[in-house]
PDB file of C-alpha atoms in Angstrom:
ATOM      1  CA  TYR A  27     223.911  95.561 110.883  1.00 63.00           C
ATOM      2  CA  SER A  28     226.266  93.903 109.100  1.00 75.00           C
ATOM      3  CA  PHE A  29     225.421  95.412 105.640  1.00 73.00           C
ATOM      4  CA  GLN A  30     225.654  99.282 107.015  1.00 74.00           C
ATOM      5  CA  TYR A  31     229.050  98.308 108.484  1.00 80.00           C
ATOM      6  CA  ILE A  32     230.211  97.026 105.076  1.00 81.00           C
ATOM      7  CA  VAL A  33     228.984  99.858 102.973  1.00 78.00           C
ATOM      8  CA  ALA A  34     230.437 102.422 105.497  1.00 79.00           C
ATOM      9  CA  GLU A  35     233.603 100.690 105.393  1.00 84.00           C
ATOM     10  CA  ILE A  36     233.742 100.673 101.696  1.00 85.00           C
ATOM     11  CA  PHE A  37     232.733 104.218 101.774  1.00 82.00           C
ATOM     12  CA  ASN A  38     235.597 104.852 104.308  1.00 84.00           C
ATOM     13  CA  GLY A  39     232.842 106.792 106.721  1.00 78.00           C
ATOM     14  CA  ASN A  40     231.726 109.116 104.241  1.00 81.00           C
ATOM     15  CA  GLU A  41     227.736 109.708 105.596  1.00 79.00           C
ATOM     16  CA  TYR A  42     226.901 111.461 102.184  1.00 82.00           C
ATOM     17  CA  ALA A  43     228.510 108.698 100.049  1.00 82.00           C
ATOM     18  CA  PHE A  44     226.218 106.097 102.755  1.00 79.00           C
ATOM     19  CA  LYS A  45     223.262 107.652 102.216  1.00 77.00           C
ATOM     20  CA  PHE A  46     223.491 108.123  98.503  1.00 81.00           C
ATOM     21  CA  PHE A  47     224.224 104.223  98.503  1.00 82.00           C
ATOM     22  CA  ASN A  48     221.704 102.989 100.768  1.00 79.00           C
ATOM     23  CA  SER A  49     219.244 105.077  98.825  1.00 78.00           C
ATOM     24  CA  PHE A  50     220.136 103.804  95.309  1.00 83.00           C
ATOM     25  CA  ALA A  51     219.909 100.118  96.532  1.00 83.00           C
ATOM     26  CA  ILE A  52     216.781 100.536  98.089  1.00 80.00           C
ATOM     27  CA  TYR A  53     215.393 102.660  94.775  1.00 82.00           C
ATOM     28  CA  PHE A  54     217.238 100.099  92.363  1.00 86.00           C
ATOM     29  CA  LEU A  55     215.628  96.893  94.051  1.00 84.00           C
ATOM     30  CA  LEU A  56     212.436  98.050  94.128  1.00 82.00           C
ATOM     31  CA  TYR A  57     212.382  99.397  90.249  1.00 85.00           C
ATOM     32  CA  ILE A  58     213.376  95.994  89.512  1.00 88.00           C
ATOM     33  CA  VAL A  59     210.453  94.609  91.245  1.00 87.00           C
ATOM     34  CA  ILE A  60     208.184  97.191  89.765  1.00 86.00           C
ATOM     35  CA  ILE A  61     209.223  96.456  86.169  1.00 87.00           C
ATOM     36  CA  ARG A  62     208.937  92.485  86.793  1.00 88.00           C
ATOM     37  CA  ILE A  63     205.557  92.671  88.400  1.00 86.00           C
ATOM     38  CA  CYS A  64     203.767  94.809  85.243  1.00 86.00           C
ATOM     39  CA  THR A  65     205.551  92.699  82.878  1.00 87.00           C
ATOM     40  CA  SER A  66     204.554  89.446  84.552  1.00 87.00           C
ATOM     41  CA  LEU A  67     200.901  90.640  84.722  1.00 86.00           C
ATOM     42  CA  LYS A  68     201.142  91.967  81.154  1.00 87.00           C
ATOM     43  CA  LEU A  69     199.697  95.958  82.100  1.00 84.00           C
ATOM     44  CA  ASN A  70     199.704  98.910  79.995  1.00 85.00           C
ATOM     45  CA  ARG A  71     203.043 100.100  79.189  1.00 80.00           C
ATOM     46  CA  TYR A  72     202.173 103.293  81.332  1.00 83.00           C
ATOM     47  CA  ILE A  73     201.698 101.719  84.217  1.00 83.00           C
ATOM     48  CA  PRO A  74     204.763 101.051  85.210  1.00 83.00           C
ATOM     49  CA  ILE A  75     205.867 104.453  84.538  1.00 81.00           C
ATOM     50  CA  PHE A  76     203.122 105.772  86.908  1.00 82.00           C
ATOM     51  CA  ALA A  77     204.090 103.537  89.498  1.00 81.00           C
ATOM     52  CA  LEU A  78     207.844 104.482  89.176  1.00 79.00           C
ATOM     53  CA  PHE A  79     206.624 107.841  89.743  1.00 78.00           C
ATOM     54  CA  PHE A  80     204.522 107.203  92.917  1.00 77.00           C
ATOM     55  CA  LEU A  81     207.536 105.271  94.280  1.00 74.00           C
ATOM     56  CA  PHE A  82     209.932 108.269  93.350  1.00 71.00           C
ATOM     57  CA  PHE A  83     207.847 110.997  95.209  1.00 70.00           C
ATOM     58  CA  ASN A  84     206.751 109.351  97.843  1.00 66.00           C
ATOM     59  CA  THR A  85     207.353 111.572 100.752  1.00 56.00           C
ATOM     60  CA  ASN A  86     207.722 108.769 103.015  1.00 58.00           C
ATOM     61  CA  ILE A  87     210.488 107.160 101.658  1.00 54.00           C
ATOM     62  CA  ILE A  88     212.219 110.503 100.533  1.00 53.00           C
ATOM     63  CA  GLY A  89     211.870 111.784 104.140  1.00 57.00           C
ATOM     64  CA  ILE A  90     213.497 108.691 105.790  1.00 57.00           C
ATOM     65  CA  SER A  91     215.449 109.283 108.377  1.00 57.00           C
ATOM     66  CA  MET A  92     218.844 107.191 108.681  1.00 57.00           C
ATOM     67  CA  HIS A  93     217.525 105.024 111.553  1.00 60.00           C
ATOM     68  CA  ILE A  94     214.915 103.408 109.518  1.00 70.00           C
ATOM     69  CA  VAL A  95     216.972 102.468 106.368  1.00 70.00           C
ATOM     70  CA  ARG A  96     217.676  99.026 107.162  1.00 70.00           C
ATOM     71  CA  GLN A  97     213.938  98.443 107.696  1.00 73.00           C
ATOM     72  CA  ILE A  98     213.401  99.867 104.395  1.00 75.00           C
ATOM     73  CA  MET A  99     216.466  97.932 102.775  1.00 76.00           C
ATOM     74  CA  ALA A 100     215.047  94.636 104.401  1.00 77.00           C
ATOM     75  CA  THR A 101     211.629  95.244 103.086  1.00 78.00           C
ATOM     76  CA  ALA A 102     213.167  95.990  99.468  1.00 80.00           C
ATOM     77  CA  ILE A 103     215.140  92.994  99.866  1.00 81.00           C
ATOM     78  CA  MET A 104     212.093  90.997 100.779  1.00 82.00           C
ATOM     79  CA  ILE A 105     209.918  92.064  98.031  1.00 81.00           C
ATOM     80  CA  PHE A 106     212.669  91.402  95.407  1.00 83.00           C
ATOM     81  CA  LEU A 107     213.251  88.121  96.530  1.00 85.00           C
ATOM     82  CA  LEU A 108     209.270  87.313  97.081  1.00 82.00           C
ATOM     83  CA  VAL A 109     208.521  88.512  93.157  1.00 81.00           C
ATOM     84  CA  PHE A 110     211.592  86.391  91.680  1.00 80.00           C
ATOM     85  CA  ILE A 111     210.322  83.593  93.837  1.00 77.00           C
ATOM     86  CA  MET A 112     207.195  83.596  92.145  1.00 68.00           C
TER      87      MET A 112
END
């Protein structure tokens, strides 16, 4: 709740900016994780591209409602931290 409150205060309650920032933050963290995993496993250079397309065009993430945003943000942060700790 505190993260959402701080972001809402930064954007002065602008709903569209709030949704855009949250979506950007989630996708950016997951993008970094995908690139990190693919480089550490020394996968083919096309696999990260496929993984990014799968992530970006996944209707479950695109069609999320705003009450689930904090769970997805927490999941993105946890995956990010797990990958960088390993």
